C-alpha positions as YAML, in Angstrom:
chain: A
units: angstrom
residues:
- id: 1
  name: MET
  ca: [-16.58, 231.06, -76.69]
- id: 2
  name: LEU
  ca: [-19.63, 228.93, -76.54]
- id: 3
  name: TRP
  ca: [-20.82, 229.03, -79.96]
- id: 4
  name: ASP
  ca: [-24.01, 227.00, -79.46]
- id: 5
  name: ARG
  ca: [-25.73, 224.78, -76.88]
- id: 6
  name: GLY
  ca: [-28.72, 222.32, -77.18]
- id: 7
  name: THR
  ca: [-29.24, 218.77, -77.64]
- id: 8
  name: TRP
  ca: [-28.79, 215.98, -80.24]
- id: 9
  name: ALA
  ca: [-30.19, 212.40, -80.76]
- id: 10
  name: PRO
  ca: [-29.68, 209.87, -83.93]
- id: 11
  name: VAL
  ca: [-32.77, 209.94, -86.21]
- id: 12
  name: ALA
  ca: [-35.52, 207.32, -86.00]
- id: 13
  name: GLY
  ca: [-33.53, 203.88, -87.00]
- id: 14
  name: LYS
  ca: [-30.35, 204.96, -86.62]
- id: 15
  name: SER
  ca: [-27.68, 204.76, -83.69]
- id: 16
  name: ALA
  ca: [-24.88, 206.79, -82.07]
- id: 17
  name: LYS
  ca: [-22.98, 203.31, -82.84]
- id: 18
  name: ASP
  ca: [-23.09, 204.27, -86.54]
- id: 19
  name: ILE
  ca: [-20.01, 206.71, -85.94]
- id: 20
  name: ASP
  ca: [-17.74, 203.35, -85.94]
- id: 21
  name: LYS
  ca: [-18.85, 202.89, -89.60]
- id: 22
  name: GLY
  ca: [-18.01, 206.19, -90.42]
- id: 23
  name: HIS
  ca: [-21.23, 208.05, -90.68]
- id: 24
  name: LEU
  ca: [-24.00, 209.40, -88.37]
- id: 25
  name: HIS
  ca: [-27.21, 210.68, -89.36]
- id: 26
  name: PHE
  ca: [-28.59, 212.92, -86.41]
- id: 27
  name: VAL
  ca: [-30.91, 215.51, -85.31]
- id: 28
  name: LEU
  ca: [-29.99, 218.96, -83.55]
- id: 29
  name: ASP
  ca: [-31.75, 220.98, -81.22]
- id: 30
  name: GLY
  ca: [-29.52, 224.18, -80.57]
- id: 31
  name: GLU
  ca: [-29.79, 227.72, -80.64]
- id: 32
  name: ARG
  ca: [-28.35, 228.10, -83.73]
- id: 33
  name: MET
  ca: [-27.80, 224.74, -85.39]
- id: 34
  name: GLN
  ca: [-31.16, 222.76, -85.83]
- id: 35
  name: GLY
  ca: [-32.88, 219.83, -87.73]
- id: 36
  name: GLU
  ca: [-31.05, 217.03, -89.18]
- id: 37
  name: TRP
  ca: [-27.31, 216.54, -90.09]
- id: 38
  name: LEU
  ca: [-24.71, 213.83, -91.24]
- id: 39
  name: LEU
  ca: [-21.63, 213.48, -90.23]
- id: 40
  name: ILE
  ca: [-19.18, 211.43, -92.53]
- id: 41
  name: ARG
  ca: [-15.94, 210.22, -92.34]
- id: 42
  name: LEU
  ca: [-13.77, 211.13, -95.40]
- id: 43
  name: LYS
  ca: [-11.17, 208.36, -96.97]
- id: 44
  name: PRO
  ca: [-7.81, 209.45, -96.25]
- id: 45
  name: ARG
  ca: [-5.73, 211.09, -98.79]
- id: 46
  name: GLY
  ca: [-2.42, 209.74, -99.77]
- id: 47
  name: LYS
  ca: [-0.14, 209.11, -96.27]
- id: 48
  name: GLU
  ca: [-2.69, 211.19, -94.38]
- id: 49
  name: LYS
  ca: [-2.99, 209.80, -90.98]
- id: 50
  name: ARG
  ca: [-5.38, 212.04, -89.36]
- id: 51
  name: GLU
  ca: [-9.11, 211.31, -89.74]
- id: 52
  name: ASN
  ca: [-11.30, 214.06, -91.65]
- id: 53
  name: TRP
  ca: [-15.01, 214.54, -91.33]
- id: 54
  name: LEU
  ca: [-17.71, 216.39, -93.41]
- id: 55
  name: LEU
  ca: [-20.61, 217.78, -91.53]
- id: 56
  name: ARG
  ca: [-23.51, 218.28, -94.09]
- id: 57
  name: LYS
  ca: [-26.89, 219.99, -93.55]
- id: 58
  name: ILE
  ca: [-29.76, 217.81, -94.91]
- id: 59
  name: ASP
  ca: [-32.41, 219.85, -96.65]
- id: 60
  name: ASP
  ca: [-35.20, 220.01, -94.49]
- id: 61
  name: ALA
  ca: [-37.79, 222.75, -92.73]
- id: 62
  name: HIS
  ca: [-34.42, 224.37, -90.79]
- id: 63
  name: ALA
  ca: [-32.21, 224.65, -93.95]
- id: 64
  name: GLY
  ca: [-31.57, 228.14, -94.96]
- id: 65
  name: GLY
  ca: [-30.98, 229.36, -98.61]
- id: 66
  name: THR
  ca: [-27.09, 230.61, -97.87]
- id: 67
  name: ASP
  ca: [-24.45, 229.21, -95.85]
- id: 68
  name: THR
  ca: [-23.93, 231.89, -93.57]
- id: 69
  name: LEU
  ca: [-24.56, 230.41, -90.30]
- id: 70
  name: VAL
  ca: [-20.87, 231.05, -88.96]
- id: 71
  name: GLU
  ca: [-20.86, 234.54, -90.75]
- id: 72
  name: GLU
  ca: [-23.75, 235.65, -88.64]
- id: 73
  name: GLY
  ca: [-22.81, 233.89, -85.72]
- id: 74
  name: LEU
  ca: [-20.60, 236.01, -84.07]
- id: 75
  name: THR
  ca: [-21.26, 236.23, -80.56]
- id: 76
  name: SER
  ca: [-21.16, 233.73, -77.61]
- id: 77
  name: VAL
  ca: [-25.08, 232.23, -77.06]
- id: 78
  name: ALA
  ca: [-24.05, 232.25, -73.29]
- id: 79
  name: THR
  ca: [-22.59, 235.97, -72.82]
- id: 80
  name: GLY
  ca: [-23.59, 237.94, -75.83]
- id: 81
  name: ARG
  ca: [-19.72, 238.62, -76.33]
- id: 82
  name: THR
  ca: [-17.64, 238.51, -79.39]
- id: 83
  name: MET
  ca: [-14.12, 236.82, -79.88]
- id: 84
  name: ALA
  ca: [-12.65, 240.38, -79.46]
- id: 85
  name: GLU
  ca: [-14.59, 241.10, -76.30]
- id: 86
  name: ILE
  ca: [-13.73, 237.88, -74.67]
- id: 87
  name: ALA
  ca: [-9.96, 238.07, -76.01]
- id: 88
  name: ASP
  ca: [-9.71, 241.69, -74.11]
- id: 89
  name: GLY
  ca: [-11.48, 240.11, -70.99]
- id: 90
  name: LYS
  ca: [-14.85, 241.86, -71.36]
- id: 91
  name: SER
  ca: [-17.24, 240.57, -68.89]
- id: 92
  name: SER
  ca: [-21.06, 240.29, -69.31]
- id: 93
  name: PRO
  ca: [-23.14, 241.31, -66.51]
- id: 94
  name: ALA
  ca: [-25.60, 238.61, -67.40]
- id: 95
  name: PRO
  ca: [-26.11, 235.72, -69.68]
- id: 96
  name: ARG
  ca: [-27.95, 236.79, -72.93]
- id: 97
  name: GLY
  ca: [-28.98, 233.43, -74.08]
- id: 98
  name: ARG
  ca: [-32.63, 233.13, -75.50]
- id: 99
  name: GLY
  ca: [-33.11, 230.35, -73.37]
- id: 100
  name: THR
  ca: [-34.29, 227.96, -76.52]
- id: 101
  name: ALA
  ca: [-31.64, 225.13, -75.72]
- id: 102
  name: ARG
  ca: [-32.61, 222.52, -73.47]
- id: 103
  name: ALA
  ca: [-30.02, 221.01, -70.93]
- id: 104
  name: ALA
  ca: [-29.08, 217.35, -71.49]
- id: 105
  name: GLY
  ca: [-31.80, 215.15, -69.86]
- id: 106
  name: GLY
  ca: [-33.97, 217.96, -69.04]
- id: 107
  name: GLY
  ca: [-37.48, 218.14, -70.76]
- id: 108
  name: GLY
  ca: [-37.95, 222.05, -70.68]
- id: 109
  name: ALA
  ca: [-36.66, 225.05, -71.99]
- id: 110
  name: ALA
  ca: [-34.23, 226.75, -70.12]
- id: 111
  name: PRO
  ca: [-35.35, 230.20, -68.61]
- id: 112
  name: ARG
  ca: [-34.17, 233.29, -70.10]
- id: 113
  name: ALA
  ca: [-31.67, 235.73, -68.80]
- id: 114
  name: THR
  ca: [-32.59, 237.92, -66.24]
- id: 115
  name: ARG
  ca: [-31.40, 241.64, -65.84]
- id: 116
  name: ALA
  ca: [-28.10, 242.22, -64.12]
- id: 117
  name: LYS
  ca: [-28.54, 243.99, -60.71]
- id: 118
  name: LYS
  ca: [-26.07, 247.23, -60.69]
- id: 119
  name: GLY
  ca: [-25.22, 249.81, -57.75]
- id: 120
  name: LYS
  ca: [-26.01, 252.69, -60.32]
- id: 121
  name: LYS
  ca: [-29.25, 253.06, -61.96]
- id: 122
  name: ALA
  ca: [-29.23, 253.50, -65.66]
- id: 123
  name: LYS
  ca: [-30.31, 256.01, -67.77]
- id: 124
  name: LEU
  ca: [-32.80, 255.62, -70.39]
- id: 125
  name: PRO
  ca: [-30.84, 256.21, -73.78]
- id: 126
  name: ALA
  ca: [-31.34, 259.62, -75.55]
- id: 127
  name: PHE
  ca: [-33.43, 259.30, -78.76]
- id: 128
  name: GLN
  ca: [-31.45, 259.03, -82.05]
- id: 129
  name: ASN
  ca: [-32.77, 260.02, -85.47]
- id: 130
  name: PRO
  ca: [-32.97, 256.48, -87.58]
- id: 131
  name: GLN
  ca: [-31.47, 255.75, -90.45]
- id: 132
  name: LEU
  ca: [-33.75, 255.42, -93.52]
- id: 133
  name: CYS
  ca: [-34.21, 253.22, -96.59]
- id: 134
  name: THR
  ca: [-33.29, 254.35, -100.04]
- id: 135
  name: LEU
  ca: [-35.55, 252.78, -102.94]
- id: 136
  name: VAL
  ca: [-33.30, 251.33, -105.42]
- id: 137
  name: ASP
  ca: [-33.85, 249.59, -108.98]
- id: 138
  name: SER
  ca: [-32.04, 246.33, -108.30]
- id: 139
  name: VAL
  ca: [-30.88, 244.75, -105.21]
- id: 140
  name: PRO
  ca: [-26.87, 244.42, -104.56]
- id: 141
  name: ALA
  ca: [-25.27, 241.00, -104.89]
- id: 142
  name: GLY
  ca: [-22.48, 239.29, -102.72]
- id: 143
  name: THR
  ca: [-22.34, 238.31, -98.79]
- id: 144
  name: GLY
  ca: [-21.41, 241.95, -97.85]
- id: 145
  name: TRP
  ca: [-25.12, 243.09, -97.96]
- id: 146
  name: LEU
  ca: [-28.10, 241.65, -95.72]
- id: 147
  name: HIS
  ca: [-31.72, 241.54, -96.60]
- id: 148
  name: GLU
  ca: [-34.84, 241.35, -94.48]
- id: 149
  name: MET
  ca: [-38.54, 242.33, -94.81]
- id: 150
  name: LYS
  ca: [-39.95, 245.67, -95.07]
- id: 151
  name: TYR
  ca: [-42.61, 245.85, -92.85]
- id: 152
  name: ASP
  ca: [-45.51, 248.46, -93.43]
- id: 153
  name: GLY
  ca: [-46.30, 250.03, -90.05]
- id: 154
  name: TYR
  ca: [-44.79, 252.57, -87.99]
- id: 155
  name: ARG
  ca: [-41.05, 253.26, -87.59]
- id: 156
  name: ALA
  ca: [-40.00, 253.18, -83.47]
- id: 157
  name: LEU
  ca: [-37.06, 253.64, -81.54]
- id: 158
  name: VAL
  ca: [-37.43, 251.78, -77.80]
- id: 159
  name: ALA
  ca: [-35.61, 253.16, -75.10]
- id: 160
  name: VAL
  ca: [-34.98, 250.84, -72.29]
- id: 161
  name: ALA
  ca: [-33.70, 251.24, -68.97]
- id: 162
  name: ASP
  ca: [-33.91, 249.41, -65.24]
- id: 163
  name: GLY
  ca: [-37.20, 248.26, -65.74]
- id: 164
  name: ALA
  ca: [-38.61, 251.23, -67.67]
- id: 165
  name: ALA
  ca: [-39.26, 251.86, -71.47]
- id: 166
  name: ARG
  ca: [-40.01, 254.78, -73.80]
- id: 167
  name: VAL
  ca: [-41.33, 254.59, -77.47]
- id: 168
  name: TYR
  ca: [-40.39, 257.12, -79.61]
- id: 169
  name: THR
  ca: [-41.65, 257.74, -83.20]
- id: 170
  name: ARG
  ca: [-39.17, 258.25, -86.25]
- id: 171
  name: ASN
  ca: [-39.66, 262.09, -85.68]
- id: 172
  name: GLY
  ca: [-38.70, 261.68, -82.04]
- id: 173
  name: LEU
  ca: [-42.21, 261.89, -80.23]
- id: 174
  name: ASP
  ca: [-42.86, 259.87, -77.19]
- id: 175
  name: TRP
  ca: [-45.72, 257.56, -78.13]
- id: 176
  name: THR
  ca: [-45.33, 255.38, -75.31]
- id: 177
  name: ASP
  ca: [-49.08, 255.69, -74.03]
- id: 178
  name: LYS
  ca: [-50.10, 254.37, -77.73]
- id: 179
  name: PHE
  ca: [-47.66, 251.31, -77.28]
- id: 180
  name: GLY
  ca: [-48.31, 250.50, -73.88]
- id: 181
  name: GLY
  ca: [-47.90, 246.68, -74.60]
- id: 182
  name: ILE
  ca: [-44.78, 247.15, -76.12]
- id: 183
  name: ALA
  ca: [-43.23, 249.10, -73.63]
- id: 184
  name: GLU
  ca: [-44.49, 246.73, -71.23]
- id: 185
  name: ALA
  ca: [-42.44, 243.81, -72.82]
- id: 186
  name: ALA
  ca: [-39.29, 245.92, -73.75]
- id: 187
  name: ALA
  ca: [-39.12, 246.96, -70.13]
- id: 188
  name: ALA
  ca: [-38.74, 243.40, -68.94]
- id: 189
  name: LEU
  ca: [-35.86, 242.77, -71.55]
- id: 190
  name: PRO
  ca: [-32.58, 241.24, -69.47]
- id: 191
  name: VAL
  ca: [-30.50, 244.50, -70.13]
- id: 192
  name: SER
  ca: [-29.52, 247.60, -68.00]
- id: 193
  name: SER
  ca: [-30.35, 249.76, -70.90]
- id: 194
  name: ALA
  ca: [-30.62, 249.46, -74.50]
- id: 195
  name: LEU
  ca: [-31.84, 251.73, -77.72]
- id: 196
  name: ILE
  ca: [-33.62, 249.16, -80.13]
- id: 197
  name: ASP
  ca: [-34.79, 250.40, -83.60]
- id: 198
  name: GLY
  ca: [-37.69, 248.35, -85.34]
- id: 199
  name: GLU
  ca: [-41.21, 248.67, -86.95]
- id: 200
  name: ILE
  ca: [-44.37, 248.32, -85.19]
- id: 201
  name: VAL
  ca: [-47.05, 246.40, -87.17]
- id: 202
  name: ALA
  ca: [-50.63, 244.93, -86.41]
- id: 203
  name: PHE
  ca: [-51.85, 241.98, -88.26]
- id: 204
  name: LYS
  ca: [-54.69, 240.92, -90.25]
- id: 205
  name: ASP
  ca: [-55.13, 237.57, -91.60]
- id: 206
  name: GLY
  ca: [-51.71, 236.83, -90.42]
- id: 207
  name: LYS
  ca: [-50.12, 239.52, -92.56]
- id: 208
  name: PRO
  ca: [-49.33, 243.02, -91.18]
- id: 209
  name: ASP
  ca: [-51.64, 245.58, -92.42]
- id: 210
  name: PHE
  ca: [-51.41, 249.22, -91.79]
- id: 211
  name: SER
  ca: [-54.97, 250.16, -91.72]
- id: 212
  name: THR
  ca: [-55.34, 247.61, -88.98]
- id: 213
  name: LEU
  ca: [-52.51, 249.24, -87.29]
- id: 214
  name: LYS
  ca: [-54.30, 252.44, -87.17]
- id: 215
  name: ASP
  ca: [-57.11, 251.16, -85.74]
- id: 216
  name: ALA
  ca: [-55.30, 248.91, -83.10]
- id: 217
  name: ILE
  ca: [-53.26, 252.44, -81.87]
- id: 218
  name: GLY
  ca: [-56.89, 253.93, -81.49]
- id: 219
  name: ALA
  ca: [-58.43, 250.84, -79.78]
- id: 220
  name: GLY
  ca: [-55.57, 249.51, -78.09]
- id: 221
  name: GLY
  ca: [-55.57, 246.63, -80.02]
- id: 222
  name: ALA
  ca: [-52.49, 243.92, -80.44]
- id: 223
  name: MET
  ca: [-49.20, 245.29, -81.90]
- id: 224
  name: THR
  ca: [-46.00, 243.77, -82.32]
- id: 225
  name: LEU
  ca: [-42.50, 245.68, -82.72]
- id: 226
  name: PHE
  ca: [-40.23, 243.71, -85.02]
- id: 227
  name: ALA
  ca: [-36.59, 244.95, -84.05]
- id: 228
  name: PHE
  ca: [-34.10, 245.08, -86.80]
- id: 229
  name: ASP
  ca: [-31.31, 246.84, -84.90]
- id: 230
  name: LEU
  ca: [-29.87, 247.80, -81.88]
- id: 231
  name: LEU
  ca: [-28.08, 251.10, -81.08]
- id: 232
  name: SER
  ca: [-26.72, 250.95, -77.78]
- id: 233
  name: LEU
  ca: [-26.59, 248.27, -74.96]
- id: 234
  name: ASP
  ca: [-25.94, 248.74, -71.10]
- id: 235
  name: GLY
  ca: [-24.51, 252.10, -71.70]
- id: 236
  name: GLU
  ca: [-22.28, 251.08, -74.68]
- id: 237
  name: ASP
  ca: [-22.81, 253.05, -78.14]
- id: 238
  name: VAL
  ca: [-22.65, 249.81, -80.38]
- id: 239
  name: THR
  ca: [-23.32, 251.73, -83.88]
- id: 240
  name: GLY
  ca: [-19.58, 251.18, -84.64]
- id: 241
  name: LEU
  ca: [-20.01, 247.49, -84.81]
- id: 242
  name: THR
  ca: [-20.89, 245.78, -87.93]
- id: 243
  name: THR
  ca: [-24.79, 245.34, -88.64]
- id: 244
  name: VAL
  ca: [-24.65, 241.55, -88.47]
- id: 245
  name: GLU
  ca: [-22.72, 241.85, -84.97]
- id: 246
  name: ARG
  ca: [-25.34, 244.30, -83.64]
- id: 247
  name: LYS
  ca: [-28.19, 242.04, -84.79]
- id: 248
  name: GLU
  ca: [-26.62, 239.01, -83.01]
- id: 249
  name: ARG
  ca: [-26.39, 241.12, -79.79]
- id: 250
  name: LEU
  ca: [-30.23, 242.06, -80.60]
- id: 251
  name: ARG
  ca: [-31.03, 238.57, -81.12]
- id: 252
  name: GLY
  ca: [-29.82, 237.47, -77.48]
- id: 253
  name: ILE
  ca: [-32.15, 240.01, -75.64]
- id: 254
  name: VAL
  ca: [-35.01, 239.86, -77.84]
- id: 255
  name: GLY
  ca: [-37.15, 236.83, -77.31]
- id: 256
  name: ASP
  ca: [-40.42, 235.67, -79.40]
- id: 257
  name: ASP
  ca: [-42.83, 237.65, -76.76]
- id: 258
  name: GLY
  ca: [-45.92, 238.53, -78.64]
- id: 259
  name: HIS
  ca: [-45.16, 242.24, -78.54]
- id: 260
  name: LEU
  ca: [-41.51, 242.16, -79.49]
- id: 261
  name: GLN
  ca: [-39.97, 239.88, -82.35]
- id: 262
  name: PHE
  ca: [-36.65, 239.62, -83.72]
- id: 263
  name: SER
  ca: [-36.56, 240.58, -87.49]
- id: 264
  name: GLU
  ca: [-34.80, 237.91, -89.16]
- id: 265
  name: HIS
  ca: [-32.57, 238.39, -92.24]
- id: 266
  name: VAL
  ca: [-30.97, 236.69, -95.22]
- id: 267
  name: LEU
  ca: [-27.09, 237.19, -95.62]
- id: 268
  name: GLY
  ca: [-25.97, 237.55, -99.21]
- id: 269
  name: SER
  ca: [-28.00, 236.26, -101.89]
- id: 270
  name: GLY
  ca: [-30.36, 239.32, -102.40]
- id: 271
  name: GLU
  ca: [-30.94, 238.33, -106.10]
- id: 272
  name: GLN
  ca: [-32.62, 235.26, -104.93]
- id: 273
  name: PHE
  ca: [-34.39, 237.02, -101.98]
- id: 274
  name: ALA
  ca: [-35.90, 240.12, -104.09]
- id: 275
  name: PRO
  ca: [-37.68, 238.29, -106.77]
- id: 276
  name: THR
  ca: [-40.23, 236.62, -104.34]
- id: 277
  name: ARG
  ca: [-41.36, 239.97, -103.35]
- id: 278
  name: PRO
  ca: [-41.51, 243.67, -104.60]
- id: 279
  name: ILE
  ca: [-38.08, 245.22, -103.94]
- id: 280
  name: PRO
  ca: [-40.09, 248.24, -101.94]
- id: 281
  name: ALA
  ca: [-40.93, 245.32, -99.49]
- id: 282
  name: ALA
  ca: [-37.34, 244.30, -98.70]
- id: 283
  name: ALA
  ca: [-34.67, 246.30, -96.67]
- id: 284
  name: THR
  ca: [-30.99, 245.72, -97.82]
- id: 285
  name: GLY
  ca: [-28.16, 246.91, -95.71]
- id: 286
  name: ARG
  ca: [-24.41, 246.65, -95.71]
- id: 287
  name: GLY
  ca: [-23.55, 243.53, -93.29]
...
């Protein structure tokens, strides 16, 4: 599995030759690993002959609140496949990288994946009733739960197939004409078909605002879908996968278009996540 890709460089004033001294301070610009890191050679214990190294994340803007990078990154950045799918020999019709990594020696970002061409035209996935949140008095603890923002907007499901897209409300109403910009962006995603779950919001002073959203719907203003779940992909029902696995696949197909955004999450440490905001503004689910 290609777990990450990108470029690295020693921090200013350091050199790759520092590795001979048993340490290397460097910066990563990858699709998963970013920011400053420190590689340290450990002293051998007893008669140990093999060299052991410790990779440590420096506390910077890219440092997360939990050590869950490996637990969340369960798919290949090149194909979007899990280890089980790779072992089964399941092929991927098209690369699913977000295109944020840079090729070695290149200056620009790699292009986003393009939709795979298939002989048979895919059908739009059928609407499914979305799962709804349940208000609780306390946040579940442990790494078996993931936590993300509960946006103040309209719940929506977006069905995509072969360059076409439909936007449905949580009750199954077709509101594609009201969310034309989102439908257009979804239709361009690098998939044969997909059913995406999310929340549509509009911003005021940099924050989601429901009144602004209602005005935007009536006037055709700017709106964004924060995608937080993937129910089907390329004709496959993926609801049997864990939430983390589904979100990893979703991350691979949703870029940073102004109309479509991936809804980030925190794995575990819910007791630290919730106190920074009212509990109704945070959504929690099994990982």
